[in-house]
Amino acid sequence: MSAGDRLLSSPQEVIERALAASRAEGCAVIVEEVSQAEVRFANNTTTTNGVRRDRRVAVVSFRAAGSDGSPGFARLAVGVASGSGEVEVTELVRASEMEASGASPADDAAPLIEPGEHDATEFDEPPLSTSPAVLGGVISGLGEAFARARSAGNRLAGFATHGVETVYLGTSTGIRLRHVQPAGTMELVARSADGTRSVWSGAGTSTFEDIDVHAFESRLDRRLAWAQRKIELPAGRYEVLLPPDAAADLMVAMSQSMSGRDAEEGRSPFSAPGGGTRVGEQLCPLPFDLRGDPAEPGLESSPFLVTGASGTDVSVFDNGLPVSATNWVEKGRLRRLEYHRAGAARSGVEPSPPVGNLVLGLPGATASLDDMIAGTERGLLLTCLWYIREVDPVTLLLTGLTRDGVYLVEHGEVVGAVNNFRFNESPLDVLARATQSGATERALSREWGEWMNRTAMPPLRVADFNMSSVSPAT
Amino acid sequence: MSWDDVPAGSSGLEGLPLAEVRSAALERAAALGCSHAEVRVERIRSQFVALRDGHVETTVDDTEIGIGLHVVRDGSFGFAATVELNADAAARLADDAASLAAETSSALGTRVEVAEEPPHGEVRWASPYEVDPTAVTLADKVSLLEDWSSRLMVSGTVDHVSARVLAVVEDKHYADLSGTVTTQRRVRIYPVVEAVAVDGESGSFESMRTLAPPVGRGWEYTDGQGWDFLAELETMPSLLAEKVAAPSVEPGTYDLVIDPSNLWLTIHESVGHATELDRALGYEAAYAGTSFATFDQLGTLRYGSPVMHVIGDRTTPHGLASVGYDDEGVEAQSFDIVRDGVLVGYQLDRRMAAENGFDRSNGCAFADSPLHVPIQRMANVSLQPAPGPGPGPSTEELFSGVERGIYVVGDKSWSIDMQRYNFQFTGQRFYRIEHGRLAGQLKDVAYQAQTTDFWGSLEAVGGRSTYVLGGAFNCGKGQPGQVAPVSHGCPSALFREINILNARAEASR
């Protein structure tokens, strides 16, 4: 906002001002109000603690199609800016229109979404915010936890953050929508002072009312005790037990490769030999369901699409599109890939916008991770995975490391801590080689949790997991 | 272009109430008893344009403006930030940051101190560039990417082309209680083109990406200053065709000659991050990780062979981490990290310097947003070429010493463990080396090693003529996550007996 620019006090005012200023044939305005507080700590002391308030405004201008027969609107441009001055918003609209004016038709062009029954009346409500008080229980618990860690010769590190993002969407077709998305994570690492033992526990949360620092300490104490005995094992293929957090590390990575267009063009692990996609193919013998659902209890996410930028399978033309429950994999069979409306129309399938959560489940599975440990003759119990990167996009081969706890299980009991490994595995192969699933529960991906912390996963037993080499890291 | 050459009116900070904001924030922080306070007002403009098969897929023009205030009060740390740009909001930030420092002091185990830095007064600095890339119209950007795409799409080998460019102009105003006031502009750009060849019958595909690195330059970079894009694009279809037809590598142990287009990333992961002192001391234990290069080994750790000389440098021309002053008001510096193969230095911010007995920070603090706190981030960490008055070995001369090996070109997949021991990298292209000469491409290659074994196997580095500055826009660290741009220069280099995997075989079961 420039000096002297009048502050537009509410996000609704920003949206109405931008839409009123728009001279384009179509316009979408997104205002994201973000309030965040965090505490970070390491070596038994707090380090960087912060509070912030952000407002981001995105304007998308659409120019009507020419005489080439392309659909309703044919071009887009995007401006995104912080702040909320009246002059700045108008300038943003003008800049967006200018960029839209000379451009060629867009591949993802589709008629703008019309208002529907899902339009929430809460649009007029103000944005919600958070404060350091939400983390008060954590902060007070940490002081005591640090003291206990010091006396036990351990060092605690971690991060607690809580944020609330209130998103407002207004379009020239009359859509007025609002969604409030709270999100928080708590992560705690305990390391022995000599660095030879290290354990992690993390959780996603919406309110922090369900976060108990003592419970985190108890989980970590149990694992530190397991690590009193060290066992060196070589690289090789092992039966592994993936806790829900580790399963999330792999399934979130897989969910990022579910582009319908990439699959149709033959450049995806979901491309079928000979052309087309693998939709309809049985991916794994166990009848897993992999789904997203905005109404998933405890993992609620936006029931409508809001995006400031198009991508391969996401389109700014689809702003306001209802997002509903989607089964990506059903009974082990691939059912859906992601498509925006224009792409779906070209391919003769239903649009499948991304969903803000991910749930893997095996109907009827009730075992806990402890049950599965008890049922293990010999295998490795992992904690979480780290530094996961794609090695081969054809097979979706991923590499990464085990982190903060690998344990040998023999005859139903944990017998000691094992060195870390580098793995080379495809999540598709992991699903195909899974021999047992436990009950689904909320999980936090260590690798991807910062942007996707609404996941629920079961513990998985996987045969022949490829530990490619030993990592000396602890 | 120095700051004096930045056209009047083009600074992203003009018109903003900088003096009022910094005075309000710092005076309030001082009145609240803060022993240290730094305020930043920033405007960061980022433009991204992506074409898929010659059609626009994404355009984003993003401007981020805000104020961030970092204070130390009674030895406790507080940070507050907002997008509201006026003196009242800035004063409220001081209240919020000081309150947060007080609220979290109950969990404080170690008092925060910051190393001394001489005040620099009011100073200005700009990175070298000729054409502001954010001033180039969207139509011109699209036109360029369309042209580049079409050059590849006419080839019978190439089935799909992705072309994109990301350009950033970062304007930053900083002030602290010592009296330092800096105003800086950094400009950077990263154009990328990727070609894909699909074998529809088998369901397989191969891709190849341009090697042109991201740089601290303006739009002139796309016009041949610093890189010949047209020459590179001309070679890509035949190189991709050769890759598609290449044999799959036989796993085993090979000598490697690694091109700078690949080696920069290995340096980044195995040296750059490993020598960040906050990591080595455990301050990133919960997220980015720690380091095998622990502080007690400073001056003694045998990191690599005696030909290994690595520096940290925030003054490198066109370097992505180059600045005049860092985000704690410390003047940019150049310093040794590994000399004669031995660990001799770390990258520091003012807190790490004070805590560990250094007289002064070496200027490695950075925040990627006005809404984020500065943390220690990477300098341009670079492997030095062969010393001496002559040109030094060429890449071909390095090949000549290899009986059976692989030449690795371009970066692709990368991963390293949380203490920076075990890594695995792939690349864009791999060539067999037989009896000192290249003998055609291989595919499905990944190299895997432990950091000190790898650098210990470094037999020779190329001369100055092989030296290239690579880098990335998106180095991640910290919680909440921050991304930092950073460059890494290096020559071609010869490594002996490195473990090679076949990536396709790794997935088979």
PDB file of N, CA and C in Angstrom, chain B residues 311-339:
ATOM      1  N   ILE B 311      35.078 -21.938  -0.974  1.00  0.00           N
ATOM      2  CA  ILE B 311      34.879 -20.655  -0.296  1.00  0.00           C
ATOM      3  C   ILE B 311      33.381 -20.349  -0.163  1.00  0.00           C
ATOM      4  N   GLY B 312      33.054 -19.559   0.846  1.00  0.00           N
ATOM      5  CA  GLY B 312      31.741 -18.927   0.938  1.00  0.00           C
ATOM      6  C   GLY B 312      31.910 -17.475   0.536  1.00  0.00           C
ATOM      7  N   ASP B 313      30.992 -16.964  -0.276  1.00  0.00           N
ATOM      8  CA  ASP B 313      31.204 -15.629  -0.838  1.00  0.00           C
ATOM      9  C   ASP B 313      29.857 -14.966  -1.111  1.00  0.00           C
ATOM     10  N   ARG B 314      29.640 -13.819  -0.523  1.00  0.00           N
ATOM     11  CA  ARG B 314      28.395 -13.086  -0.806  1.00  0.00           C
ATOM     12  C   ARG B 314      28.657 -11.886  -1.717  1.00  0.00           C
ATOM     13  N   THR B 315      29.812 -11.911  -2.381  1.00  0.00           N
ATOM     14  CA  THR B 315      30.142 -10.802  -3.288  1.00  0.00           C
ATOM     15  C   THR B 315      30.261 -11.247  -4.738  1.00  0.00           C
ATOM     16  N   THR B 316      30.072 -12.533  -5.035  1.00  0.00           N
ATOM     17  CA  THR B 316      30.252 -13.070  -6.383  1.00  0.00           C
ATOM     18  C   THR B 316      29.392 -12.316  -7.397  1.00  0.00           C
ATOM     19  N   PRO B 317      29.990 -11.783  -8.469  1.00  0.00           N
ATOM     20  CA  PRO B 317      29.173 -11.121  -9.492  1.00  0.00           C
ATOM     21  C   PRO B 317      28.125 -12.077 -10.071  1.00  0.00           C
ATOM     22  N   HIS B 318      26.907 -11.633 -10.141  1.00  0.00           N
ATOM     23  CA  HIS B 318      25.767 -12.402 -10.655  1.00  0.00           C
ATOM     24  C   HIS B 318      25.383 -13.581  -9.756  1.00  0.00           C
ATOM     25  N   GLY B 319      25.997 -13.686  -8.585  1.00  0.00           N
ATOM     26  CA  GLY B 319      25.631 -14.753  -7.658  1.00  0.00           C
ATOM     27  C   GLY B 319      24.263 -14.506  -7.045  1.00  0.00           C
ATOM     28  N   LEU B 320      23.508 -15.580  -6.877  1.00  0.00           N
ATOM     29  CA  LEU B 320      22.144 -15.443  -6.362  1.00  0.00           C
ATOM     30  C   LEU B 320      22.117 -15.094  -4.878  1.00  0.00           C
ATOM     31  N   ALA B 321      23.195 -15.409  -4.162  1.00  0.00           N
ATOM     32  CA  ALA B 321      23.246 -15.062  -2.737  1.00  0.00           C
ATOM     33  C   ALA B 321      24.077 -13.805  -2.502  1.00  0.00           C
ATOM     34  N   SER B 322      24.451 -13.115  -3.561  1.00  0.00           N
ATOM     35  CA  SER B 322      25.268 -11.911  -3.407  1.00  0.00           C
ATOM     36  C   SER B 322      24.418 -10.730  -2.945  1.00  0.00           C
ATOM     37  N   VAL B 323      24.985  -9.970  -2.008  1.00  0.00           N
ATOM     38  CA  VAL B 323      24.318  -8.784  -1.467  1.00  0.00           C
ATOM     39  C   VAL B 323      25.380  -7.743  -1.148  1.00  0.00           C
ATOM     40  N   GLY B 324      24.939  -6.559  -0.794  1.00  0.00           N
ATOM     41  CA  GLY B 324      25.861  -5.588  -0.222  1.00  0.00           C
ATOM     42  C   GLY B 324      25.958  -5.785   1.283  1.00  0.00           C
ATOM     43  N   TYR B 325      24.791  -6.007   1.907  1.00  0.00           N
ATOM     44  CA  TYR B 325      24.681  -6.187   3.366  1.00  0.00           C
ATOM     45  C   TYR B 325      23.621  -7.244   3.599  1.00  0.00           C
ATOM     46  N   ASP B 326      23.848  -8.082   4.614  1.00  0.00           N
ATOM     47  CA  ASP B 326      22.874  -9.147   4.836  1.00  0.00           C
ATOM     48  C   ASP B 326      21.686  -8.633   5.649  1.00  0.00           C
ATOM     49  N   ASP B 327      20.783  -9.528   6.022  1.00  0.00           N
ATOM     50  CA  ASP B 327      19.551  -9.108   6.683  1.00  0.00           C
ATOM     51  C   ASP B 327      19.716  -8.885   8.178  1.00  0.00           C
ATOM     52  N   GLU B 328      20.972  -8.836   8.627  1.00  0.00           N
ATOM     53  CA  GLU B 328      21.281  -8.367   9.978  1.00  0.00           C
ATOM     54  C   GLU B 328      22.231  -7.169   9.922  1.00  0.00           C
ATOM     55  N   GLY B 329      22.354  -6.546   8.751  1.00  0.00           N
ATOM     56  CA  GLY B 329      23.184  -5.359   8.618  1.00  0.00           C
ATOM     57  C   GLY B 329      24.676  -5.639   8.541  1.00  0.00           C
ATOM     58  N   VAL B 330      25.038  -6.884   8.232  1.00  0.00           N
ATOM     59  CA  VAL B 330      26.465  -7.245   8.151  1.00  0.00           C
ATOM     60  C   VAL B 330      26.939  -7.123   6.703  1.00  0.00           C
ATOM     61  N   GLU B 331      28.087  -6.485   6.533  1.00  0.00           N
ATOM     62  CA  GLU B 331      28.628  -6.258   5.191  1.00  0.00           C
ATOM     63  C   GLU B 331      29.026  -7.591   4.549  1.00  0.00           C
ATOM     64  N   ALA B 332      28.780  -7.723   3.241  1.00  0.00           N
ATOM     65  CA  ALA B 332      29.078  -8.961   2.523  1.00  0.00           C
ATOM     66  C   ALA B 332      30.569  -9.268   2.568  1.00  0.00           C
ATOM     67  N   GLN B 333      30.880 -10.554   2.669  1.00  0.00           N
ATOM     68  CA  GLN B 333      32.272 -10.995   2.814  1.00  0.00           C
ATOM     69  C   GLN B 333      32.533 -12.250   1.990  1.00  0.00           C
ATOM     70  N   SER B 334      33.819 -12.591   1.892  1.00  0.00           N
ATOM     71  CA  SER B 334      34.268 -13.835   1.268  1.00  0.00           C
ATOM     72  C   SER B 334      35.176 -14.544   2.261  1.00  0.00           C
ATOM     73  N   PHE B 335      35.023 -15.861   2.399  1.00  0.00           N
ATOM     74  CA  PHE B 335      35.781 -16.563   3.443  1.00  0.00           C
ATOM     75  C   PHE B 335      35.988 -18.024   3.046  1.00  0.00           C
ATOM     76  N   ASP B 336      37.040 -18.617   3.573  1.00  0.00           N
ATOM     77  CA  ASP B 336      37.327 -20.026   3.300  1.00  0.00           C
ATOM     78  C   ASP B 336      36.435 -20.938   4.135  1.00  0.00           C
ATOM     79  N   ILE B 337      35.990 -22.020   3.538  1.00  0.00           N
ATOM     80  CA  ILE B 337      35.253 -23.053   4.264  1.00  0.00           C
ATOM     81  C   ILE B 337      36.078 -24.345   4.314  1.00  0.00           C
ATOM     82  N   VAL B 338      36.591 -24.763   3.171  1.00  0.00           N
ATOM     83  CA  VAL B 338      37.482 -25.924   3.111  1.00  0.00           C
ATOM     84  C   VAL B 338      38.743 -25.486   2.354  1.00  0.00           C
ATOM     85  N   ARG B 339      39.882 -25.652   2.997  1.00  0.00           N
ATOM     86  CA  ARG B 339      41.148 -25.315   2.318  1.00  0.00           C
ATOM     87  C   ARG B 339      42.083 -26.510   2.432  1.00  0.00           C
TER      88      ARG B 339
END
